[in-house]
mmCIF file of C-alpha atoms in Angstrom:
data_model
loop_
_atom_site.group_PDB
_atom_site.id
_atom_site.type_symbol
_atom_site.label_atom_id
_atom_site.label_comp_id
_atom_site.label_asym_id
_atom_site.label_seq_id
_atom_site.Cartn_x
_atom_site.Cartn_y
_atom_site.Cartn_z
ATOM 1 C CA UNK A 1 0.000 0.000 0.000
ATOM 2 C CA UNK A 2 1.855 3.299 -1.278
ATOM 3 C CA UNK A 3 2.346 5.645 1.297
ATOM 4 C CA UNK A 4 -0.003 8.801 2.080
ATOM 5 C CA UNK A 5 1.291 12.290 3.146
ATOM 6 C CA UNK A 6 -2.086 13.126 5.296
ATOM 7 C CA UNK A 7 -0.354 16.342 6.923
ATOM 8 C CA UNK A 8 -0.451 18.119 3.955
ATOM 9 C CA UNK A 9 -4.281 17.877 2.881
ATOM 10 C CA UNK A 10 -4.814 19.082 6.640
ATOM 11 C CA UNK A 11 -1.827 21.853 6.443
ATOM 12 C CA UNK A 12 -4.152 22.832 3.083
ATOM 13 C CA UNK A 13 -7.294 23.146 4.832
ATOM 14 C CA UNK A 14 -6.212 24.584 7.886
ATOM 15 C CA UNK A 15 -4.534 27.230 6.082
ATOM 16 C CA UNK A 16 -7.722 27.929 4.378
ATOM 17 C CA UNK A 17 -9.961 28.423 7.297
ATOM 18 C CA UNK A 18 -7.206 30.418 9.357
ATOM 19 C CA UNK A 19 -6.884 32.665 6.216
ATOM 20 C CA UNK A 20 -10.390 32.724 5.636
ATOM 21 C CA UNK A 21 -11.092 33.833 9.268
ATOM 22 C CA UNK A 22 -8.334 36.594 9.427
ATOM 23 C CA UNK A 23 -9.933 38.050 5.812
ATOM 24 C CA UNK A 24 -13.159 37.996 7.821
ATOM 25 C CA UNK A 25 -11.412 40.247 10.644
ATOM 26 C CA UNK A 26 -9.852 42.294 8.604
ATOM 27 C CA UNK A 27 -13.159 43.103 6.591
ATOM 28 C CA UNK A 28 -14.891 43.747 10.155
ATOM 29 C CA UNK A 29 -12.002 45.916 11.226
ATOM 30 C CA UNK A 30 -12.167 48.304 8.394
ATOM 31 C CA UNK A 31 -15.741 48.244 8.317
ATOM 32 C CA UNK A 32 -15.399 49.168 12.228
ATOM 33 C CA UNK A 33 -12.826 51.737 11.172
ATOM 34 C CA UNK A 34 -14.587 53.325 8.426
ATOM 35 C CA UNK A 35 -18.041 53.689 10.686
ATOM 36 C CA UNK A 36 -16.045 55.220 13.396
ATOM 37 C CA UNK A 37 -14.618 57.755 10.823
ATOM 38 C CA UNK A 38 -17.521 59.585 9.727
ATOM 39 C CA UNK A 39 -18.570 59.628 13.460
ATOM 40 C CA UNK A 40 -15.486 61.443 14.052
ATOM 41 C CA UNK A 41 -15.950 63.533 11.183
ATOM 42 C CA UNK A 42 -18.998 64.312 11.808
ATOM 43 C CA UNK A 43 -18.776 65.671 15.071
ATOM 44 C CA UNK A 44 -15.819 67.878 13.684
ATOM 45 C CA UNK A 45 -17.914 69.323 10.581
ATOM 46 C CA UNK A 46 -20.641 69.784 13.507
ATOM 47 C CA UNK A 47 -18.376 72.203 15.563
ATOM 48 C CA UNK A 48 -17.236 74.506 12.794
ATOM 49 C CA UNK A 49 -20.972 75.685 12.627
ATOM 50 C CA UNK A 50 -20.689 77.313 15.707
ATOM 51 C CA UNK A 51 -18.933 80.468 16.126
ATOM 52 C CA UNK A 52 -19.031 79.204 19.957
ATOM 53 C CA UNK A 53 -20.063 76.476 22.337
ATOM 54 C CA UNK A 54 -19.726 78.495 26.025
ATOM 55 C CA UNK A 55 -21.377 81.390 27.357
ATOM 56 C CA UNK A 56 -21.284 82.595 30.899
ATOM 57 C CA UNK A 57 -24.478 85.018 31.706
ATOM 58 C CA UNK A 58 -22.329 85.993 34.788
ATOM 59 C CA UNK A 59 -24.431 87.896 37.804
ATOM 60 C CA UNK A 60 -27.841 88.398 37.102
ATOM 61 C CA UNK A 61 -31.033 89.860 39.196
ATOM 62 C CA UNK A 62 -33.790 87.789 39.579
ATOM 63 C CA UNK A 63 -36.607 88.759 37.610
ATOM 64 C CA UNK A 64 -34.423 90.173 34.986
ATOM 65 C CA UNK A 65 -35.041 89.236 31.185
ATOM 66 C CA UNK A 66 -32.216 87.551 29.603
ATOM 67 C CA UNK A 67 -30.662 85.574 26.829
ATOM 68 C CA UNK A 68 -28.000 84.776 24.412
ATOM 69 C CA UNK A 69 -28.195 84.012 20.550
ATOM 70 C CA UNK A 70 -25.701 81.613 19.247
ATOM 71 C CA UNK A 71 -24.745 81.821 15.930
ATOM 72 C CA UNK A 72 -24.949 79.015 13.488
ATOM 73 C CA UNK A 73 -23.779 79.114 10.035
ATOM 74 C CA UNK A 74 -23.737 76.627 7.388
ATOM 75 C CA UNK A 75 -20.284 76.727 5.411
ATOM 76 C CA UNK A 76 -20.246 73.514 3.737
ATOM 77 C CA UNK A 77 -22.314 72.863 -0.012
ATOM 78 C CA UNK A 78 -24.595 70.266 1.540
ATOM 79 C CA UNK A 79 -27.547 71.450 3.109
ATOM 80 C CA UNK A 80 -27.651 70.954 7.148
ATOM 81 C CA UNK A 81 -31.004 69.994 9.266
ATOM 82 C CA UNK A 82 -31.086 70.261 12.793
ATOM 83 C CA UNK A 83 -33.425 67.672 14.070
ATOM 84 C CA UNK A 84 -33.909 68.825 17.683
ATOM 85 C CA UNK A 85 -32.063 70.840 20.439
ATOM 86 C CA UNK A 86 -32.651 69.833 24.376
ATOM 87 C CA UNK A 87 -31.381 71.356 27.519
ATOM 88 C CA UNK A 88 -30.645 69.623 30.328
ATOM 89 C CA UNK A 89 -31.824 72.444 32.932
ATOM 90 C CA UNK A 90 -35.099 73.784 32.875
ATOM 91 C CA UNK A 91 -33.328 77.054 34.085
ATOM 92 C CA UNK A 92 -32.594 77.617 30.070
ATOM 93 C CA UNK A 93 -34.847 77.303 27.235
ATOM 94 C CA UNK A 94 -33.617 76.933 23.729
ATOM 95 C CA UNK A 95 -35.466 78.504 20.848
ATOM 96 C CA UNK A 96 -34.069 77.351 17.693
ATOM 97 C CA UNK A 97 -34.909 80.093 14.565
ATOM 98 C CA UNK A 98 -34.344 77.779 11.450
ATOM 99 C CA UNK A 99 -33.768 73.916 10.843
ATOM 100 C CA UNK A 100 -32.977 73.902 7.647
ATOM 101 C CA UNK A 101 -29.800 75.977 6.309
ATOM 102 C CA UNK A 102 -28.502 76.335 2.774
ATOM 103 C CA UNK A 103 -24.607 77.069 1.691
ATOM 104 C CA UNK A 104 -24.282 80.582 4.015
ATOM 105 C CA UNK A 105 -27.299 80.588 5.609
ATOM 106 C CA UNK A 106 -27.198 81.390 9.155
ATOM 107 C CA UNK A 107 -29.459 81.336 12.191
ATOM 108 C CA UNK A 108 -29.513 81.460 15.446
ATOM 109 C CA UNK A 109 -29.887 79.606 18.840
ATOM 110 C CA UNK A 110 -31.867 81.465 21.664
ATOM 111 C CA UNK A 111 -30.697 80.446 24.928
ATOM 112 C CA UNK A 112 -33.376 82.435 27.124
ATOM 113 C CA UNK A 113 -32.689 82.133 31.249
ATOM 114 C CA UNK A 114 -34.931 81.761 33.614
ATOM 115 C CA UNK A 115 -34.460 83.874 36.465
ATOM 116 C CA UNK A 116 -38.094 84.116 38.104
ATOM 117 C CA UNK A 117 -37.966 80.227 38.866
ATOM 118 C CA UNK A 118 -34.628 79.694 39.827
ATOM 119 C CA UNK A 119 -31.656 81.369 41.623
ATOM 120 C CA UNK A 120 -28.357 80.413 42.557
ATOM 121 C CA UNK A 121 -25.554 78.959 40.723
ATOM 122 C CA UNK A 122 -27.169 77.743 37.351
ATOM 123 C CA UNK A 123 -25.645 74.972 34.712
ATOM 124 C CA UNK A 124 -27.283 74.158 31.638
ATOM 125 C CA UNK A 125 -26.229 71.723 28.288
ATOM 126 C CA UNK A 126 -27.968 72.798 24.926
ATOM 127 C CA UNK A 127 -27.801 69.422 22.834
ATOM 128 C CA UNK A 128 -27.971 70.298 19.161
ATOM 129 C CA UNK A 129 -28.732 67.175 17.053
ATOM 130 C CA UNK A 130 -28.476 67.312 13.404
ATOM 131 C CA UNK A 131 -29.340 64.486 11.383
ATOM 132 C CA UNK A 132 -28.255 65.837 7.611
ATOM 133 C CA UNK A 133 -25.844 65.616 5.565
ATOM 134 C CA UNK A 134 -24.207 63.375 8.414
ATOM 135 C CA UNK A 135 -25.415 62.572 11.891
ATOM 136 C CA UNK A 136 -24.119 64.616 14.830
ATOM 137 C CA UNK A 137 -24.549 66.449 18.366
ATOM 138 C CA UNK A 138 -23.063 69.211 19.599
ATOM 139 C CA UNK A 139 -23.168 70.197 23.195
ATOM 140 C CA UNK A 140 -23.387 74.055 24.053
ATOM 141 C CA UNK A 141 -22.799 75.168 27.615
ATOM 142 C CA UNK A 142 -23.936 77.894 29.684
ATOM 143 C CA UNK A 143 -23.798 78.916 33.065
ATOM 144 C CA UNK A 144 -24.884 81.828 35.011
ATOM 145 C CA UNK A 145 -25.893 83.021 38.710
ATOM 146 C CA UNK A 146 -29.206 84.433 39.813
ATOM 147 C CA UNK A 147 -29.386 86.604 42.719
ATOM 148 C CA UNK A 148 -32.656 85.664 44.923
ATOM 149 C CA UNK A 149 -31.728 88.916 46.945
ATOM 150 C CA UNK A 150 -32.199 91.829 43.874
ATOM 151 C CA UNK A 151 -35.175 92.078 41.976
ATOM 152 C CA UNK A 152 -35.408 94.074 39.067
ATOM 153 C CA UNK A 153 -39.251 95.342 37.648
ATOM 154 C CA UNK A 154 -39.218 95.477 34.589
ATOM 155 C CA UNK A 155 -36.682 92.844 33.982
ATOM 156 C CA UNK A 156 -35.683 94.896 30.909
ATOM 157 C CA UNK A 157 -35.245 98.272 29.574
ATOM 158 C CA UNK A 158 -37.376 97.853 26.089
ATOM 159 C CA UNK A 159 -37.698 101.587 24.552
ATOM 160 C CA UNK A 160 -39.060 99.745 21.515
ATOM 161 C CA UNK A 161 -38.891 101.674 18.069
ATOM 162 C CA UNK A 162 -37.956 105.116 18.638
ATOM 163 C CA UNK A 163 -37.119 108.111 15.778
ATOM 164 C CA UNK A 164 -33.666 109.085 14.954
ATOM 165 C CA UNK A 165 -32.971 112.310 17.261
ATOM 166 C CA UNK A 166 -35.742 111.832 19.846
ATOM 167 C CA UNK A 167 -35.196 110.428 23.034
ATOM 168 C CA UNK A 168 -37.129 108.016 25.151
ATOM 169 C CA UNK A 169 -37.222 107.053 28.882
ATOM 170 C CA UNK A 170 -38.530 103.926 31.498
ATOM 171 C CA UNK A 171 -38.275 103.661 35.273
ATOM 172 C CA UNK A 172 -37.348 100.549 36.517
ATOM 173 C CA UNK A 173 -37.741 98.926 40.295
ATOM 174 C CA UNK A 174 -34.628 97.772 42.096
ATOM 175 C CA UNK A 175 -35.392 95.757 44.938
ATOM 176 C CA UNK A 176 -33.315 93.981 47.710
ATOM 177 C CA UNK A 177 -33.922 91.621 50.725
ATOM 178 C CA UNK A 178 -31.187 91.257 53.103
ATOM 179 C CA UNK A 179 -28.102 93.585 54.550
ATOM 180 C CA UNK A 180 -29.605 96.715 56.125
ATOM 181 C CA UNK A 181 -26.391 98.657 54.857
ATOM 182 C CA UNK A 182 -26.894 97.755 51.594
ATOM 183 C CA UNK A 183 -26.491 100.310 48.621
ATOM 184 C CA UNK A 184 -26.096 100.845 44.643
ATOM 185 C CA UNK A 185 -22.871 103.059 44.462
ATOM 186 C CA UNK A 186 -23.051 104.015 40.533
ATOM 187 C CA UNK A 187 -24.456 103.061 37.711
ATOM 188 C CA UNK A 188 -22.279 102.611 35.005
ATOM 189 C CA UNK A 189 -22.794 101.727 30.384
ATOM 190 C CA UNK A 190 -19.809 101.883 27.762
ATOM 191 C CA UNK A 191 -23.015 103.352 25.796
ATOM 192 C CA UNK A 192 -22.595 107.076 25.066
ATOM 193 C CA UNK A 193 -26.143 107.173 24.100
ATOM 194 C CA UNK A 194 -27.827 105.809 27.546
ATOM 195 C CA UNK A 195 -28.321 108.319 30.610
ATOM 196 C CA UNK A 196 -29.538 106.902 34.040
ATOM 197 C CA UNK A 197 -30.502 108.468 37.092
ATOM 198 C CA UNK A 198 -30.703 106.686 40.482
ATOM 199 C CA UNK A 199 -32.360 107.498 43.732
ATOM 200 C CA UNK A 200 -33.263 105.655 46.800
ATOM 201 C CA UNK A 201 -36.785 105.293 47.561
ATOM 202 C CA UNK A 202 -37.132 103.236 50.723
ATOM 203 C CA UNK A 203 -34.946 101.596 53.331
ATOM 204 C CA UNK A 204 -36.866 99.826 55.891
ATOM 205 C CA UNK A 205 -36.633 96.164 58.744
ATOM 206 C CA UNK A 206 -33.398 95.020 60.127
ATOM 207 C CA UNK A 207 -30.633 93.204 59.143
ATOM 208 C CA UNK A 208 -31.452 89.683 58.117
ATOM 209 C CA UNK A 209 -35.033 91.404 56.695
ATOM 210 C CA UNK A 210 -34.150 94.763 55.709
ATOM 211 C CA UNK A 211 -35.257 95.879 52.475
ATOM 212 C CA UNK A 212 -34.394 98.569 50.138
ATOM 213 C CA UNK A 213 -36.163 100.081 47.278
ATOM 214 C CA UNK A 214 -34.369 102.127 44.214
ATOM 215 C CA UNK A 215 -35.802 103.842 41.431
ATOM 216 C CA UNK A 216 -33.905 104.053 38.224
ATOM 217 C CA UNK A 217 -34.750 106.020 35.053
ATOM 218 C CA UNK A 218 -32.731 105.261 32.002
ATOM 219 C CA UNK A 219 -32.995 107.715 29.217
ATOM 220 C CA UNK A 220 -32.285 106.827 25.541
ATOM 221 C CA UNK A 221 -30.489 110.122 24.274
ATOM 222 C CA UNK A 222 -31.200 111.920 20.970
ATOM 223 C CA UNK A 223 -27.874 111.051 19.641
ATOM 224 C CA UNK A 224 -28.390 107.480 18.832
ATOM 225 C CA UNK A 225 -27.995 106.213 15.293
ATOM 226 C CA UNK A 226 -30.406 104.673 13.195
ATOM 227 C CA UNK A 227 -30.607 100.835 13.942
ATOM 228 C CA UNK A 228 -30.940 98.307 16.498
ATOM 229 C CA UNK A 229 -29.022 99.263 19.920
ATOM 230 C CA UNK A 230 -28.326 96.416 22.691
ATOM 231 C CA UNK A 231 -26.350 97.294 25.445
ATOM 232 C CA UNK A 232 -26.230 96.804 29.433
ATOM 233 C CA UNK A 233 -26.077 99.592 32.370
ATOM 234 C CA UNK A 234 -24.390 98.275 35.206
ATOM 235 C CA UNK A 235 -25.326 98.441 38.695
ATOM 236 C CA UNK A 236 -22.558 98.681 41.041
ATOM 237 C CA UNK A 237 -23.272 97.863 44.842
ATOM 238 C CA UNK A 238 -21.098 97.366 47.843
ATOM 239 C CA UNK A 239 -21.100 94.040 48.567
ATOM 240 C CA UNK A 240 -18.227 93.154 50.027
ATOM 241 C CA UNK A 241 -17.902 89.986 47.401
ATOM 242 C CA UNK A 242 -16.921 90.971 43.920
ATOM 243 C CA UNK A 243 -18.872 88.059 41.976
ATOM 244 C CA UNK A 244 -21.628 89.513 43.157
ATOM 245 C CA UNK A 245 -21.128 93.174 43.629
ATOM 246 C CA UNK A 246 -22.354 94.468 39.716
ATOM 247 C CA UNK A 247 -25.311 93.245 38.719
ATOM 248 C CA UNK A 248 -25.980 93.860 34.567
ATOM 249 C CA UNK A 249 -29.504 94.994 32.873
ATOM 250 C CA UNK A 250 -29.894 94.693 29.787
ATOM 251 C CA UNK A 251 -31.314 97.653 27.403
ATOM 252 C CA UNK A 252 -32.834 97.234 23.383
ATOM 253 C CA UNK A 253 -34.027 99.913 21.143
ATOM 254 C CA UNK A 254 -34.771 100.120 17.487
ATOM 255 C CA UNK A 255 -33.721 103.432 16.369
ATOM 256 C CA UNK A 256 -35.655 104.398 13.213
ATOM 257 C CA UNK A 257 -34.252 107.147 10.715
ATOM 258 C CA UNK A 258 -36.321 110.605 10.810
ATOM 259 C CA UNK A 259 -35.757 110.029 7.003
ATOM 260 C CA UNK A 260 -35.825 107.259 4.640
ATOM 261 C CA UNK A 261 -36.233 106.969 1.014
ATOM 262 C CA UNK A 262 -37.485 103.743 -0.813
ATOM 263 C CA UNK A 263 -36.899 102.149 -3.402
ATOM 264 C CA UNK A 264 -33.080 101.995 -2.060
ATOM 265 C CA UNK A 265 -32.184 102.072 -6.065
ATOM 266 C CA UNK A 266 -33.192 102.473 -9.426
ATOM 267 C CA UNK A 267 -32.722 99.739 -12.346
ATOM 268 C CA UNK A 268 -33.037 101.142 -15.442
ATOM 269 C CA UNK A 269 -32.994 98.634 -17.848
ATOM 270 C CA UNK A 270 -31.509 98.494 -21.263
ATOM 271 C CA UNK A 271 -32.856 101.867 -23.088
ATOM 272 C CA UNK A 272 -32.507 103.034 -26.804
ATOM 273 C CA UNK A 273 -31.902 106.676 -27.862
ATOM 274 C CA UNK A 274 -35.098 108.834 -26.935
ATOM 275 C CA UNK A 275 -36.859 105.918 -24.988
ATOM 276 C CA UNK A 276 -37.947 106.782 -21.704
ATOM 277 C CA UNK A 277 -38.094 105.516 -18.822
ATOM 278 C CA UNK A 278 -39.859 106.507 -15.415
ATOM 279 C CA UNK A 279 -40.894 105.685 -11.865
ATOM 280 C CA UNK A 280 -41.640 107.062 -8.274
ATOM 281 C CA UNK A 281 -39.624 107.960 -5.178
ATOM 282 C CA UNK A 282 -41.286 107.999 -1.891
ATOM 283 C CA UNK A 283 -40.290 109.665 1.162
ATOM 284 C CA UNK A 284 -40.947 109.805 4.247
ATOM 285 C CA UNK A 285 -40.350 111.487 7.743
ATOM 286 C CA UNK A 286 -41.480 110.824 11.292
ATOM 287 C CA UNK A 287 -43.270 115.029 10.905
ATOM 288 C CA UNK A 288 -44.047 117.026 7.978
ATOM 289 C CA UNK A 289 -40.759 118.596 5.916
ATOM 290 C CA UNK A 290 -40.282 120.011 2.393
ATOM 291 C CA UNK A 291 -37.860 118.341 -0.239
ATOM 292 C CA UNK A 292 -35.552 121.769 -1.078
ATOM 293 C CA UNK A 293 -33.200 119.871 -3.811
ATOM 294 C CA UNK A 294 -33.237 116.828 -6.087
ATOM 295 C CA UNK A 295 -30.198 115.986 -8.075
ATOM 296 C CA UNK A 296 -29.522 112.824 -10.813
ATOM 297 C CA UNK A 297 -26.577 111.570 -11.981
ATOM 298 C CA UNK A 298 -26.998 113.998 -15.144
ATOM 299 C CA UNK A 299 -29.519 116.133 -17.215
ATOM 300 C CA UNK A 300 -31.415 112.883 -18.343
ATOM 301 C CA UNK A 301 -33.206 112.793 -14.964
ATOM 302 C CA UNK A 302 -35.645 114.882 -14.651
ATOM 303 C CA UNK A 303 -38.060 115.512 -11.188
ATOM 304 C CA UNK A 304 -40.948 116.828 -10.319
ATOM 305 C CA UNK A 305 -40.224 118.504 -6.753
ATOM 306 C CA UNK A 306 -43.729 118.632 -4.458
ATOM 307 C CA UNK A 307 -43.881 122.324 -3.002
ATOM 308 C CA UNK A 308 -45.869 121.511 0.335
ATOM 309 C CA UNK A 309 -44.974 120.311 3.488
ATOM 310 C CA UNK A 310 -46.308 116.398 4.609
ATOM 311 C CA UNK A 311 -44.817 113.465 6.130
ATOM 312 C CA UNK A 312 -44.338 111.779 3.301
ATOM 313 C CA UNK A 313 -43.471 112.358 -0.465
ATOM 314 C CA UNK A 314 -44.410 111.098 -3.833
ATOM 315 C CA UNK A 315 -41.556 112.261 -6.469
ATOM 316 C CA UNK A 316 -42.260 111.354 -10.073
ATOM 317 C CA UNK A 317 -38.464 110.301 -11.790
ATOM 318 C CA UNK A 318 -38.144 110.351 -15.536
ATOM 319 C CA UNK A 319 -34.922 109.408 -17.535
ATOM 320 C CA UNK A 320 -34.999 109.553 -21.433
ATOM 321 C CA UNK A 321 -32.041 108.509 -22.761
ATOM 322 C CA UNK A 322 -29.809 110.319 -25.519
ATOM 323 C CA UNK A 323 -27.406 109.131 -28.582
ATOM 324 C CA UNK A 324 -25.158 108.680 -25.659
ATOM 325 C CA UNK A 325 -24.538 105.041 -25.502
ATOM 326 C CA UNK A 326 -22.529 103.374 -22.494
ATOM 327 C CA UNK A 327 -23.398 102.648 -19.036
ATOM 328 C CA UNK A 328 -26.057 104.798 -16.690
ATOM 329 C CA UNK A 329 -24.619 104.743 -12.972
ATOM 330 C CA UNK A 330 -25.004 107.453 -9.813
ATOM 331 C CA UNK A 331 -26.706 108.580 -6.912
ATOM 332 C CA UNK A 332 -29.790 110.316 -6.686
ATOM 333 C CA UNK A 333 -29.883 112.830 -3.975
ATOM 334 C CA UNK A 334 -32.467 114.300 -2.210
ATOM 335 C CA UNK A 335 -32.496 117.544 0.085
ATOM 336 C CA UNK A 336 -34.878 118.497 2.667
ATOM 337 C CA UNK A 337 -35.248 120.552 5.745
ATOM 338 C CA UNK A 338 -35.826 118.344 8.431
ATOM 339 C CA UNK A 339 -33.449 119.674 10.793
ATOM 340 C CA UNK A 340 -29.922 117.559 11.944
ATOM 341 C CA UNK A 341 -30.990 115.428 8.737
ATOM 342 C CA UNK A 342 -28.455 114.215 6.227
ATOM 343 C CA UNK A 343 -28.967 114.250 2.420
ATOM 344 C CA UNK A 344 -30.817 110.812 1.673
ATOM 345 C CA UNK A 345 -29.588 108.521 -1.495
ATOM 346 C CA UNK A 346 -30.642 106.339 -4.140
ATOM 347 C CA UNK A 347 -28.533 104.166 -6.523
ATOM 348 C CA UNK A 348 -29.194 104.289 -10.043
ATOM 349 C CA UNK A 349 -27.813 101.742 -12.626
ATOM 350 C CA UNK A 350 -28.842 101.231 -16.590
ATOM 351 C CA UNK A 351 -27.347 100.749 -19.967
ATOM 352 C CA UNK A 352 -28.207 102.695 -23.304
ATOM 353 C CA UNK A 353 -27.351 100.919 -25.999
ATOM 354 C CA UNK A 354 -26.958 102.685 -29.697
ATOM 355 C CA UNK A 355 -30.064 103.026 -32.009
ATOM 356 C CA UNK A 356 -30.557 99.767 -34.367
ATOM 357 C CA UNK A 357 -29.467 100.417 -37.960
ATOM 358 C CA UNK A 358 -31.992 100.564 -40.906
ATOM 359 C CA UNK A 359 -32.918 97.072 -42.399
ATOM 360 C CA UNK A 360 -30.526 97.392 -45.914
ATOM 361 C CA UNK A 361 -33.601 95.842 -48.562
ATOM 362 C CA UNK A 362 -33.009 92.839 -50.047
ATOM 363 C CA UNK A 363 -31.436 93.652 -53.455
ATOM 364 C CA UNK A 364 -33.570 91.757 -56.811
ATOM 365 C CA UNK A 365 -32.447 89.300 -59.225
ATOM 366 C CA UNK A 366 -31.566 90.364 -62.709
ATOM 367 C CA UNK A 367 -33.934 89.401 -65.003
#
């Protein structure tokens, strides 16, 4: 009986399963390696939405309205979807303004505090979960510290929309529970255009119960320029700890112009020589003025001034254009005299192209 070599048929087939079963490990390790990758990723793309991921609200009275707005902004092609956003505190409330953002479209995350229900040393995680193009979570954390001993009423200065050059005032209630010696020093804002004036009202009980009552009056001045205006005033006490000692209120106004002009420009179109074109300007003012001067880019504007005084102004533009061919741009400008107001402007833009040439008849056959 010729001799068999049995250990190599089971070399051969043990080889085959041990190779088979590493190929098998190796597959599961890259697919392990490429799921974890895009998690990774993910969470990085995630983060470069935000401009930031901490705030600190610092000191704040109870009672007192406030919140921060966290910017996010899509940079990538793809379009992002936020699916939810949860805090874990019920001291802060997110308010999210838009789940769905574009290439460059931004929104923004409301984190609004609430310091009627809670005091003390506050901690709060804003989960924001986003689900397209890749899933991710990013964790945004704020902290702050409400004072259970001042009470502000109103929470907020809110002098609402207010004209360019008038001014505007609100009173608010500051009230405290505790030290009989207790006392607002100054108030203090890196706002030029914010006045305040503080006076003591009431100082009653004893030390632990004493209570004292302040009456502010903050003053928006005339000075402040057209748009919105967000600032803080600053109340500065003598407590003898300096976490505590300033205690921040916030202050929003929409400054309108006394003036504004719409449309903000003109588009001409293409014109021909002697083809007209026209349209309206309207004006208006927070009280009646007169329009004293209206100048165009050239002499093909022509306007029809109103004489009268009234709030607001209806002013007929024509443009005809000439054999000058090239491109129509300028400002419009319009004087009145509404006093401390500057000159308001419009943009015009336009092409006039040269006059068609005569269709040359078709010459006829000889005969």
């Amino acid at each position: 009986i010729p001799k068999r070599d049995w250990s190599s048929d089971v070399c051969s087939s043990d080889l085959n399963r041990i190779m088979a079963r590493r190929l098998l490990t190796l597959a599961m390790a890259l697919a392990a390696l490429s799921a974890a990758a895009p998690r990774a990723a993910s969470k990085e793309w995630a983060n470069k939405l935000f401009n930031e991921t901490r705030h600190d609200f610092g000191v704040v009275a109870r009672g007192a309205n406030v919140e921060h707005r966290f910017t996010i902004e899509n940079v990538y092609v793809e379009d992002v979807h936020i699916a939810s956003v949860t805090s874990t505190c019920g001291c802060t409330t997110p308010k999210l303004l838009k789940d769905t953002l574009k290439t460059y479209e931004t929104t923004e995350l409301v984190a609004q505090l609430d310091t009627r229900r809670f005091t003390g040393q506050k901690e709060a995680t804003l989960k924001v979960v986003f689900d397209r193009p890749f899933a991710a979570e990013v964790q945004l954390h704020v902290t702050s510290y409400i004072r259970s001993d001042v009470v502000f009423e109103p929470g907020s200065v809110q002098f609402g929309t207010v004209g360019q050059g008038r001014t505007a005032s609100q009173r608010v209630t500051v009230n405290y529970a505790g030290r009989k010696d207790w006392q607002v020093v100054d108030v203090a804002s890196n706002c030029q255009h914010l006045a305040a004036e503080l006076r003591e009202v009431a100082r009653l009980g004893e030390t632990p119960t004493a209570k004292v009552e302040y009456e502010l009056v903050l003053s928006l001045k005339e000075t402040a320029p057209p748009g919105y205006l967000k600032e803080q005033v600053t109340l500065k006490t003598n407590d003898p700890n300096r976490q505590t000692a300033q205690v921040p209120l916030t202050v929003e106004a929409h400054v309108i112009p006394a003036l504004s002009i719409s449309p903000a420009s003109l588009m001409l179109g293409v014109r021909r020589p002697g083809q007209p074109w026209s349209g309206n300007l309207v004006v208006r003012g927070d009280k009646p003025f007169r329009i004293t001067q209206i100048t165009g880019p050239d002499a093909r504007f022509q306007f029809a001034v109103p004489e009268a005084a009234k709030p607001v102004h209806f002013v007929p533009v024509t443009f005809t254009a000439d054999a000058a061919a090239g491109r129509v741009t300028g400002k419009i400008r319009v004087e009145t005299d509404m006093p401390g107001a500057a000159p308001l402007e419009v943009l015009v833009e336009g092409q006039v192209v040269a006059a068609a040439a005569p269709a040359t008849p078709a010459s006829s056959a000889s005969p």
